[in-house]
Amino acid sequence: MSISSPDTCISHNNNNLPNLSNKSNGMRGNKYNCNNSGTPRTRLERLLRERELRKFNKSLNDGETELSNNDSFSPDSFEAFSWFNDEESLETISANRCSTDGCERQDSRTSRERLLVVANRLPVSAVRRGVDSWHLEISVGGLVSALLGVKEFETRWIGWAGVNVPDEIGQRALIKALAEKRCIPVFLDEEIVHQYYNGYCNNILWPLFHYLGLPQEDRLATTRSFQSQFDAYKKANQMFAEVVKEHYVEGDVVWCHDYHLMFLPKCLKERNRKMKVGWFLHTPFPSSEIHRTLPSRSELLRSVLAADLVGFHTYDYARHFVSACTRILGLEGTPEGVEDQGRLTRVAAFPIGIDSDRFIRALELPQVQDHMKELKERFAGRKVMLGVDRLDMIKGIPQKILAFEKFLEENPNWRDKVVLLQIAVPTRTDVPEYQKLTSQVHEIVGRINGRFGTLTAVPIHHLDRSLDFHALCALYAVTDVALVTSLRDGMNLVSYEFVACQASKKGVLILSEFAGAAQSLGAGAILVNPWNVTEVASSIGYALNMPADEREKRHHHNFVHVTTHTSQEWAATFVSELNDTIVEAQLRTRQIPPPLPIEVAVDRYAKSNNRLLILGFNATLTEPVDTLGRKGSQIKEMEPKLRPDLQEPLRKLCDDPKTTIVVLSGSDRSVLDDNFGDYSMWLAAENGMFLRATKGDWMTTMPENLNMEWVDSVKHVFEYFTERTPRSHFELRETSLIWNYKYADVEFGRLQARDLLQHLWTGPISNASLDVVQGSRSIEVRSVGVTKGAAIDRILGEIVHNKGMKEPIDYVLCIGHFLAKDEDIYTFFEPELPSEVPAPVRSHVTPPVRTSVSKLSTSRSLSREDRLKKHRPMPTIERSKSYHVNTDVFQSRVVDRMSLQEGSSVLDLQGDNYFSCSVARKRSNARYLLRSSDDVVKLLTELTNSWIDSMNTDGSTMEGN
């Protein structure tokens, strides 16, 4: 290998390894050339490049460093580096991130990215030896070994040490002892541990997530228990958050683990929105029908959604989580995750693995070889079957043993030729349910051994204890058939460990389809339903009689997966995806308008002389709708009502002679009449196709050549899908039809909408000049050109003519929750501003752009500059004094036509005096963002107060004069 100067690329004689460009430009190079233009542009390109870099670094590290074979735990375990400069290669990986995070690198050799691992328990157990002395013992587990192997990060652990330390001296001593192991303790008192850990975590969440249901105690007692335990759960999570905050450094990655800390992402994000937070669940996540039985279901889901990346072991669990968010919270599920008002929480599957090299190397150790020799002599002439499980209800140990009994009953020729070794590691021995399970297993084992055993041998060897690592590896190596019959398991790494130790034996794995590992090892294992005792017994016979060539093929498939999908790769992949999710979020944020500076908008309003306010209706001036239909009445919500707290501000603004208000909505005219009939304003219904002042009659602004022959055919389609989709409805309007499924089952409604669209495009509207507008949970069909932006200049011209407006409009405020098709209204008023002026708050005044109201071409052929600066005559406005509507056939009787010619300029709009605001939609063409209709209330109230203050000031001035 040759390493060239900083101005060239790093090359390698292995074509499979990536070429790394110089890091001076802060970007990663292209794999196939040294051109800086090879910067990854998409998320997939970035992840692939990062994966190649990990492989490249691993290939270098493998020649220089090895993980220790013993179980010792020291800070050096986190610091192992090869002679190749890992910081240098990592610099190329993270340069993009640092540029978006705003961090500045003082030197090319900076420290590695810090990873804060937050779990319920620390990877060590603390035993007190004196007042200020502690003994620490390593807790060997999948998560520990997984993160020890990730050398790209400087890892810190945060968690509970497993002991109650009430005195300050003991706490200081423990903190000091743990600091040497890069561990940070969270101190929980006994009551919190009892309510939080033993109560809510193990008594409520754990059974529910494993499909065992909620406790069935007395209803009143259960309710009290739920609330007190959930309060303790939240308090414990907040205590974890305080410790994280204390040790957090800007740029750290915070990785939260398991169901114990579901509330933690929300706590962390409330303290620091920029914090990189990931959350991973090591158990199954139940279907939405199971999860919705949990009293705190919504709060927990929203807390987890505060994380940037949510990870699960399998796609099934990820799918269940997204389904729960859509069905319980009413949010939008996407292939990438869950979206809530433009903010995306990425949800993905990350199957964990094991440190396979550790098991493979262990088989060569003398002590393991001695164990293997002893076991082979002990069970010579007999096939060995193995089960290694925690003594837990979900592990299916009784079902496994009963299936083995069934096999012995049906295959008497195997009774002296096979033995089942069952290792059952005791857990929670003080819990009555576990004590009952232990007695049950012992009873079944005794009965079977008494029935099929002899004086010299018994068919089942059952051990209620754990084995050390070397003895376990030897047992895996001599086993012919491994039997994993979990009733429900997040992953089950016993199956991985067995495969890793079977290089010579090539034994068969019988695996429960309800274990997460079934999705990874299913092709090489024999999948069974553990509840079907007959099926498991038959699979045991098939495994024992399997031909050698088939055993070898099955083992090879599993072995390749286990050795490539290691625990280290799992951890590195998750953190890599988390970092990339942050990059994606930052790129997405650039498309999101900044929050509206209300003070600036109000100040500009007060200083202007002729103001125009254009307001949307639905989701802008109305109360938020409960799409799940749990609160209030769906019938009432189908009839949108003006928010009560907006009535007074709107009424006062309408009294301001310098202010013209237009409510521009897609709703029917009757809806606007019912809500605004008493206000002195302008109403524009059906996307601006109908217009009236509240003291006048409705007129139509529809183009003369608008074709409505398509209505009947589309109406029949909408009727059909309304009948087959419960809780959906459609609305028949003068210029459009809308099918709405926001109250229907989310997933079913989405499927029906897809079928409806497919039917429309291939049938009724295949040759029609129509627009199909998709809302979040609606489909609208309208004629081409029927948009709010296309109608606004005709509306404005009529308003100017009607009011006899002489003074130019110098202030425009446009607010709405408009569909993407209607967002052309935001750009219609947009003055030509210098490109360097940022959108949020423009500090200087740009030259005014004077323009007359001109007809907006429906083909959008005119540029914005042409539309704003070129004066042309107003279009014909059709004024109707009597307007008859038939719900089946669109009819209109035009009584009078008049042509309006606007001869003077009506807009004198400076850049600082135009405020376009999108409500609740993150990505928009609008300049600014209002989070909800609550912010609309605040803004209009401020405008009202500003006008009242100016009136009082003017009155005082006149009195003084």
JSON list of N, CA and C in Angstrom, two decimals, residues 651-700:
[
{"chain": "A", "resi": 651, "resn": "ARG", "atom": "N", "xyz": [-63.38, 40.18, 14.10]},
{"chain": "A", "resi": 651, "resn": "ARG", "atom": "CA", "xyz": [-64.42, 41.21, 14.04]},
{"chain": "A", "resi": 651, "resn": "ARG", "atom": "C", "xyz": [-63.78, 42.60, 14.15]},
{"chain": "A", "resi": 652, "resn": "LYS", "atom": "N", "xyz": [-62.81, 42.75, 15.03]},
{"chain": "A", "resi": 652, "resn": "LYS", "atom": "CA", "xyz": [-62.16, 44.06, 15.19]},
{"chain": "A", "resi": 652, "resn": "LYS", "atom": "C", "xyz": [-61.30, 44.42, 13.99]},
{"chain": "A", "resi": 653, "resn": "LEU", "atom": "N", "xyz": [-60.61, 43.40, 13.42]},
{"chain": "A", "resi": 653, "resn": "LEU", "atom": "CA", "xyz": [-59.80, 43.67, 12.23]},
{"chain": "A", "resi": 653, "resn": "LEU", "atom": "C", "xyz": [-60.68, 44.08, 11.05]},
{"chain": "A", "resi": 654, "resn": "CYS", "atom": "N", "xyz": [-61.86, 43.49, 10.98]},
{"chain": "A", "resi": 654, "resn": "CYS", "atom": "CA", "xyz": [-62.78, 43.85, 9.89]},
{"chain": "A", "resi": 654, "resn": "CYS", "atom": "C", "xyz": [-63.26, 45.31, 10.02]},
{"chain": "A", "resi": 655, "resn": "ASP", "atom": "N", "xyz": [-63.25, 45.84, 11.23]},
{"chain": "A", "resi": 655, "resn": "ASP", "atom": "CA", "xyz": [-63.68, 47.22, 11.45]},
{"chain": "A", "resi": 655, "resn": "ASP", "atom": "C", "xyz": [-62.61, 48.24, 11.08]},
{"chain": "A", "resi": 656, "resn": "ASP", "atom": "N", "xyz": [-61.39, 47.75, 10.85]},
{"chain": "A", "resi": 656, "resn": "ASP", "atom": "CA", "xyz": [-60.29, 48.64, 10.49]},
{"chain": "A", "resi": 656, "resn": "ASP", "atom": "C", "xyz": [-60.45, 49.07, 9.04]},
{"chain": "A", "resi": 657, "resn": "PRO", "atom": "N", "xyz": [-60.66, 50.34, 8.76]},
{"chain": "A", "resi": 657, "resn": "PRO", "atom": "CA", "xyz": [-60.87, 50.79, 7.36]},
{"chain": "A", "resi": 657, "resn": "PRO", "atom": "C", "xyz": [-59.64, 50.61, 6.49]},
{"chain": "A", "resi": 658, "resn": "LYS", "atom": "N", "xyz": [-58.48, 50.48, 7.09]},
{"chain": "A", "resi": 658, "resn": "LYS", "atom": "CA", "xyz": [-57.26, 50.31, 6.32]},
{"chain": "A", "resi": 658, "resn": "LYS", "atom": "C", "xyz": [-56.95, 48.83, 6.01]},
{"chain": "A", "resi": 659, "resn": "THR", "atom": "N", "xyz": [-57.80, 47.93, 6.47]},
{"chain": "A", "resi": 659, "resn": "THR", "atom": "CA", "xyz": [-57.53, 46.49, 6.33]},
{"chain": "A", "resi": 659, "resn": "THR", "atom": "C", "xyz": [-58.64, 45.81, 5.55]},
{"chain": "A", "resi": 660, "resn": "THR", "atom": "N", "xyz": [-58.25, 45.03, 4.55]},
{"chain": "A", "resi": 660, "resn": "THR", "atom": "CA", "xyz": [-59.18, 44.21, 3.76]},
{"chain": "A", "resi": 660, "resn": "THR", "atom": "C", "xyz": [-58.88, 42.75, 4.05]},
{"chain": "A", "resi": 661, "resn": "ILE", "atom": "N", "xyz": [-59.87, 41.99, 4.46]},
{"chain": "A", "resi": 661, "resn": "ILE", "atom": "CA", "xyz": [-59.68, 40.58, 4.80]},
{"chain": "A", "resi": 661, "resn": "ILE", "atom": "C", "xyz": [-60.41, 39.72, 3.79]},
{"chain": "A", "resi": 662, "resn": "VAL", "atom": "N", "xyz": [-59.70, 38.71, 3.28]},
{"chain": "A", "resi": 662, "resn": "VAL", "atom": "CA", "xyz": [-60.27, 37.73, 2.36]},
{"chain": "A", "resi": 662, "resn": "VAL", "atom": "C", "xyz": [-60.07, 36.35, 2.97]},
{"chain": "A", "resi": 663, "resn": "VAL", "atom": "N", "xyz": [-61.16, 35.61, 3.16]},
{"chain": "A", "resi": 663, "resn": "VAL", "atom": "CA", "xyz": [-61.06, 34.21, 3.56]},
{"chain": "A", "resi": 663, "resn": "VAL", "atom": "C", "xyz": [-61.14, 33.38, 2.28]},
{"chain": "A", "resi": 664, "resn": "LEU", "atom": "N", "xyz": [-60.04, 32.74, 1.93]},
{"chain": "A", "resi": 664, "resn": "LEU", "atom": "CA", "xyz": [-59.91, 31.98, 0.69]},
{"chain": "A", "resi": 664, "resn": "LEU", "atom": "C", "xyz": [-59.84, 30.50, 1.03]},
{"chain": "A", "resi": 665, "resn": "SER", "atom": "N", "xyz": [-60.86, 29.74, 0.65]},
{"chain": "A", "resi": 665, "resn": "SER", "atom": "CA", "xyz": [-60.97, 28.36, 1.10]},
{"chain": "A", "resi": 665, "resn": "SER", "atom": "C", "xyz": [-61.41, 27.45, -0.05]},
{"chain": "A", "resi": 666, "resn": "GLY", "atom": "N", "xyz": [-61.14, 26.17, 0.13]},
{"chain": "A", "resi": 666, "resn": "GLY", "atom": "CA", "xyz": [-61.66, 25.18, -0.80]},
{"chain": "A", "resi": 666, "resn": "GLY", "atom": "C", "xyz": [-63.05, 24.73, -0.45]},
{"chain": "A", "resi": 667, "resn": "SER", "atom": "N", "xyz": [-63.57, 25.21, 0.68]},
{"chain": "A", "resi": 667, "resn": "SER", "atom": "CA", "xyz": [-64.88, 24.78, 1.17]},
{"chain": "A", "resi": 667, "resn": "SER", "atom": "C", "xyz": [-66.00, 25.34, 0.30]},
{"chain": "A", "resi": 668, "resn": "ASP", "atom": "N", "xyz": [-67.18, 24.76, 0.49]},
{"chain": "A", "resi": 668, "resn": "ASP", "atom": "CA", "xyz": [-68.38, 25.20, -0.21]},
{"chain": "A", "resi": 668, "resn": "ASP", "atom": "C", "xyz": [-68.82, 26.58, 0.29]},
{"chain": "A", "resi": 669, "resn": "ARG", "atom": "N", "xyz": [-69.61, 27.27, -0.54]},
{"chain": "A", "resi": 669, "resn": "ARG", "atom": "CA", "xyz": [-70.06, 28.62, -0.18]},
{"chain": "A", "resi": 669, "resn": "ARG", "atom": "C", "xyz": [-70.90, 28.62, 1.10]},
{"chain": "A", "resi": 670, "resn": "SER", "atom": "N", "xyz": [-71.73, 27.57, 1.27]},
{"chain": "A", "resi": 670, "resn": "SER", "atom": "CA", "xyz": [-72.60, 27.54, 2.45]},
{"chain": "A", "resi": 670, "resn": "SER", "atom": "C", "xyz": [-71.79, 27.47, 3.74]},
{"chain": "A", "resi": 671, "resn": "VAL", "atom": "N", "xyz": [-70.63, 26.79, 3.69]},
{"chain": "A", "resi": 671, "resn": "VAL", "atom": "CA", "xyz": [-69.77, 26.69, 4.88]},
{"chain": "A", "resi": 671, "resn": "VAL", "atom": "C", "xyz": [-69.24, 28.07, 5.26]},
{"chain": "A", "resi": 672, "resn": "LEU", "atom": "N", "xyz": [-68.80, 28.83, 4.26]},
{"chain": "A", "resi": 672, "resn": "LEU", "atom": "CA", "xyz": [-68.28, 30.17, 4.56]},
{"chain": "A", "resi": 672, "resn": "LEU", "atom": "C", "xyz": [-69.40, 31.10, 4.99]},
{"chain": "A", "resi": 673, "resn": "ASP", "atom": "N", "xyz": [-70.58, 30.96, 4.39]},
{"chain": "A", "resi": 673, "resn": "ASP", "atom": "CA", "xyz": [-71.72, 31.77, 4.81]},
{"chain": "A", "resi": 673, "resn": "ASP", "atom": "C", "xyz": [-72.05, 31.55, 6.28]},
{"chain": "A", "resi": 674, "resn": "ASP", "atom": "N", "xyz": [-72.06, 30.28, 6.69]},
{"chain": "A", "resi": 674, "resn": "ASP", "atom": "CA", "xyz": [-72.42, 29.94, 8.07]},
{"chain": "A", "resi": 674, "resn": "ASP", "atom": "C", "xyz": [-71.43, 30.51, 9.08]},
{"chain": "A", "resi": 675, "resn": "ASN", "atom": "N", "xyz": [-70.17, 30.58, 8.71]},
{"chain": "A", "resi": 675, "resn": "ASN", "atom": "CA", "xyz": [-69.14, 30.98, 9.66]},
{"chain": "A", "resi": 675, "resn": "ASN", "atom": "C", "xyz": [-68.83, 32.48, 9.62]},
{"chain": "A", "resi": 676, "resn": "PHE", "atom": "N", "xyz": [-69.00, 33.12, 8.45]},
{"chain": "A", "resi": 676, "resn": "PHE", "atom": "CA", "xyz": [-68.53, 34.50, 8.32]},
{"chain": "A", "resi": 676, "resn": "PHE", "atom": "C", "xyz": [-69.62, 35.45, 7.81]},
{"chain": "A", "resi": 677, "resn": "GLY", "atom": "N", "xyz": [-70.86, 35.01, 7.84]},
{"chain": "A", "resi": 677, "resn": "GLY", "atom": "CA", "xyz": [-71.92, 35.87, 7.31]},
{"chain": "A", "resi": 677, "resn": "GLY", "atom": "C", "xyz": [-72.07, 37.20, 8.03]},
{"chain": "A", "resi": 678, "resn": "ASP", "atom": "N", "xyz": [-71.66, 37.26, 9.29]},
{"chain": "A", "resi": 678, "resn": "ASP", "atom": "CA", "xyz": [-71.83, 38.49, 10.08]},
{"chain": "A", "resi": 678, "resn": "ASP", "atom": "C", "xyz": [-70.59, 39.38, 10.07]},
{"chain": "A", "resi": 679, "resn": "TYR", "atom": "N", "xyz": [-69.56, 39.00, 9.34]},
{"chain": "A", "resi": 679, "resn": "TYR", "atom": "CA", "xyz": [-68.32, 39.77, 9.35]},
{"chain": "A", "resi": 679, "resn": "TYR", "atom": "C", "xyz": [-68.26, 40.64, 8.09]},
{"chain": "A", "resi": 680, "resn": "SER", "atom": "N", "xyz": [-67.57, 41.76, 8.21]},
{"chain": "A", "resi": 680, "resn": "SER", "atom": "CA", "xyz": [-67.39, 42.64, 7.06]},
{"chain": "A", "resi": 680, "resn": "SER", "atom": "C", "xyz": [-66.09, 42.27, 6.37]},
{"chain": "A", "resi": 681, "resn": "MET", "atom": "N", "xyz": [-66.15, 41.26, 5.51]},
{"chain": "A", "resi": 681, "resn": "MET", "atom": "CA", "xyz": [-64.95, 40.77, 4.83]},
{"chain": "A", "resi": 681, "resn": "MET", "atom": "C", "xyz": [-65.35, 40.19, 3.48]},
{"chain": "A", "resi": 682, "resn": "TRP", "atom": "N", "xyz": [-64.36, 39.68, 2.76]},
{"chain": "A", "resi": 682, "resn": "TRP", "atom": "CA", "xyz": [-64.59, 39.03, 1.47]},
{"chain": "A", "resi": 682, "resn": "TRP", "atom": "C", "xyz": [-64.44, 37.52, 1.64]},
{"chain": "A", "resi": 683, "resn": "LEU", "atom": "N", "xyz": [-65.33, 36.77, 0.99]},
{"chain": "A", "resi": 683, "resn": "LEU", "atom": "CA", "xyz": [-65.31, 35.32, 1.06]},
{"chain": "A", "resi": 683, "resn": "LEU", "atom": "C", "xyz": [-65.06, 34.76, -0.34]},
{"chain": "A", "resi": 684, "resn": "ALA", "atom": "N", "xyz": [-64.06, 33.89, -0.44]},
{"chain": "A", "resi": 684, "resn": "ALA", "atom": "CA", "xyz": [-63.74, 33.24, -1.72]},
{"chain": "A", "resi": 684, "resn": "ALA", "atom": "C", "xyz": [-63.85, 31.74, -1.51]},
{"chain": "A", "resi": 685, "resn": "ALA", "atom": "N", "xyz": [-64.90, 31.13, -2.08]},
{"chain": "A", "resi": 685, "resn": "ALA", "atom": "CA", "xyz": [-65.17, 29.70, -1.86]},
{"chain": "A", "resi": 685, "resn": "ALA", "atom": "C", "xyz": [-64.65, 28.87, -3.03]},
{"chain": "A", "resi": 686, "resn": "GLU", "atom": "N", "xyz": [-64.53, 27.59, -2.77]},
{"chain": "A", "resi": 686, "resn": "GLU", "atom": "CA", "xyz": [-64.12, 26.61, -3.78]},
{"chain": "A", "resi": 686, "resn": "GLU", "atom": "C", "xyz": [-62.87, 27.07, -4.53]},
{"chain": "A", "resi": 687, "resn": "ASN", "atom": "N", "xyz": [-61.81, 27.32, -3.76]},
{"chain": "A", "resi": 687, "resn": "ASN", "atom": "CA", "xyz": [-60.50, 27.71, -4.28]},
{"chain": "A", "resi": 687, "resn": "ASN", "atom": "C", "xyz": [-60.54, 29.00, -5.09]},
{"chain": "A", "resi": 688, "resn": "GLY", "atom": "N", "xyz": [-61.49, 29.91, -4.71]},
{"chain": "A", "resi": 688, "resn": "GLY", "atom": "CA", "xyz": [-61.55, 31.22, -5.34]},
{"chain": "A", "resi": 688, "resn": "GLY", "atom": "C", "xyz": [-62.44, 31.29, -6.56]},
{"chain": "A", "resi": 689, "resn": "MET", "atom": "N", "xyz": [-63.14, 30.22, -6.88]},
{"chain": "A", "resi": 689, "resn": "MET", "atom": "CA", "xyz": [-64.03, 30.23, -8.04]},
{"chain": "A", "resi": 689, "resn": "MET", "atom": "C", "xyz": [-65.32, 30.99, -7.78]},
{"chain": "A", "resi": 690, "resn": "PHE", "atom": "N", "xyz": [-65.65, 31.24, -6.51]},
{"chain": "A", "resi": 690, "resn": "PHE", "atom": "CA", "xyz": [-66.83, 32.02, -6.15]},
{"chain": "A", "resi": 690, "resn": "PHE", "atom": "C", "xyz": [-66.41, 33.07, -5.14]},
{"chain": "A", "resi": 691, "resn": "LEU", "atom": "N", "xyz": [-66.95, 34.26, -5.29]},
{"chain": "A", "resi": 691, "resn": "LEU", "atom": "CA", "xyz": [-66.50, 35.40, -4.48]},
{"chain": "A", "resi": 691, "resn": "LEU", "atom": "C", "xyz": [-67.71, 36.26, -4.10]},
{"chain": "A", "resi": 692, "resn": "ARG", "atom": "N", "xyz": [-67.66, 36.77, -2.89]},
{"chain": "A", "resi": 692, "resn": "ARG", "atom": "CA", "xyz": [-68.65, 37.78, -2.50]},
{"chain": "A", "resi": 692, "resn": "ARG", "atom": "C", "xyz": [-68.14, 38.56, -1.31]},
{"chain": "A", "resi": 693, "resn": "ALA", "atom": "N", "xyz": [-68.58, 39.81, -1.24]},
{"chain": "A", "resi": 693, "resn": "ALA", "atom": "CA", "xyz": [-68.44, 40.56, 0.01]},
{"chain": "A", "resi": 693, "resn": "ALA", "atom": "C", "xyz": [-69.60, 40.12, 0.90]},
{"chain": "A", "resi": 694, "resn": "THR", "atom": "N", "xyz": [-69.40, 40.09, 2.20]},
{"chain": "A", "resi": 694, "resn": "THR", "atom": "CA", "xyz": [-70.43, 39.56, 3.08]},
{"chain": "A", "resi": 694, "resn": "THR", "atom": "C", "xyz": [-71.71, 40.40, 3.05]},
{"chain": "A", "resi": 695, "resn": "LYS", "atom": "N", "xyz": [-71.64, 41.60, 2.45]},
{"chain": "A", "resi": 695, "resn": "LYS", "atom": "CA", "xyz": [-72.84, 42.43, 2.31]},
{"chain": "A", "resi": 695, "resn": "LYS", "atom": "C", "xyz": [-73.40, 42.38, 0.88]},
{"chain": "A", "resi": 696, "resn": "GLY", "atom": "N", "xyz": [-72.82, 41.47, 0.06]},
{"chain": "A", "resi": 696, "resn": "GLY", "atom": "CA", "xyz": [-73.27, 41.36, -1.31]},
{"chain": "A", "resi": 696, "resn": "GLY", "atom": "C", "xyz": [-73.64, 39.95, -1.69]},
{"chain": "A", "resi": 697, "resn": "ASP", "atom": "N", "xyz": [-73.81, 39.73, -2.99]},
{"chain": "A", "resi": 697, "resn": "ASP", "atom": "CA", "xyz": [-74.19, 38.42, -3.51]},
{"chain": "A", "resi": 697, "resn": "ASP", "atom": "C", "xyz": [-72.96, 37.68, -4.02]},
{"chain": "A", "resi": 698, "resn": "TRP", "atom": "N", "xyz": [-73.12, 36.35, -4.14]},
{"chain": "A", "resi": 698, "resn": "TRP", "atom": "CA", "xyz": [-72.04, 35.53, -4.68]},
{"chain": "A", "resi": 698, "resn": "TRP", "atom": "C", "xyz": [-71.89, 35.79, -6.18]},
{"chain": "A", "resi": 699, "resn": "MET", "atom": "N", "xyz": [-70.69, 35.88, -6.63]},
{"chain": "A", "resi": 699, "resn": "MET", "atom": "CA", "xyz": [-70.39, 35.98, -8.06]},
{"chain": "A", "resi": 699, "resn": "MET", "atom": "C", "xyz": [-69.38, 34.87, -8.38]},
{"chain": "A", "resi": 700, "resn": "THR", "atom": "N", "xyz": [-69.32, 34.52, -9.63]},
{"chain": "A", "resi": 700, "resn": "THR", "atom": "CA", "xyz": [-68.37, 33.47, -10.02]},
{"chain": "A", "resi": 700, "resn": "THR", "atom": "C", "xyz": [-67.20, 34.07, -10.77]}
]
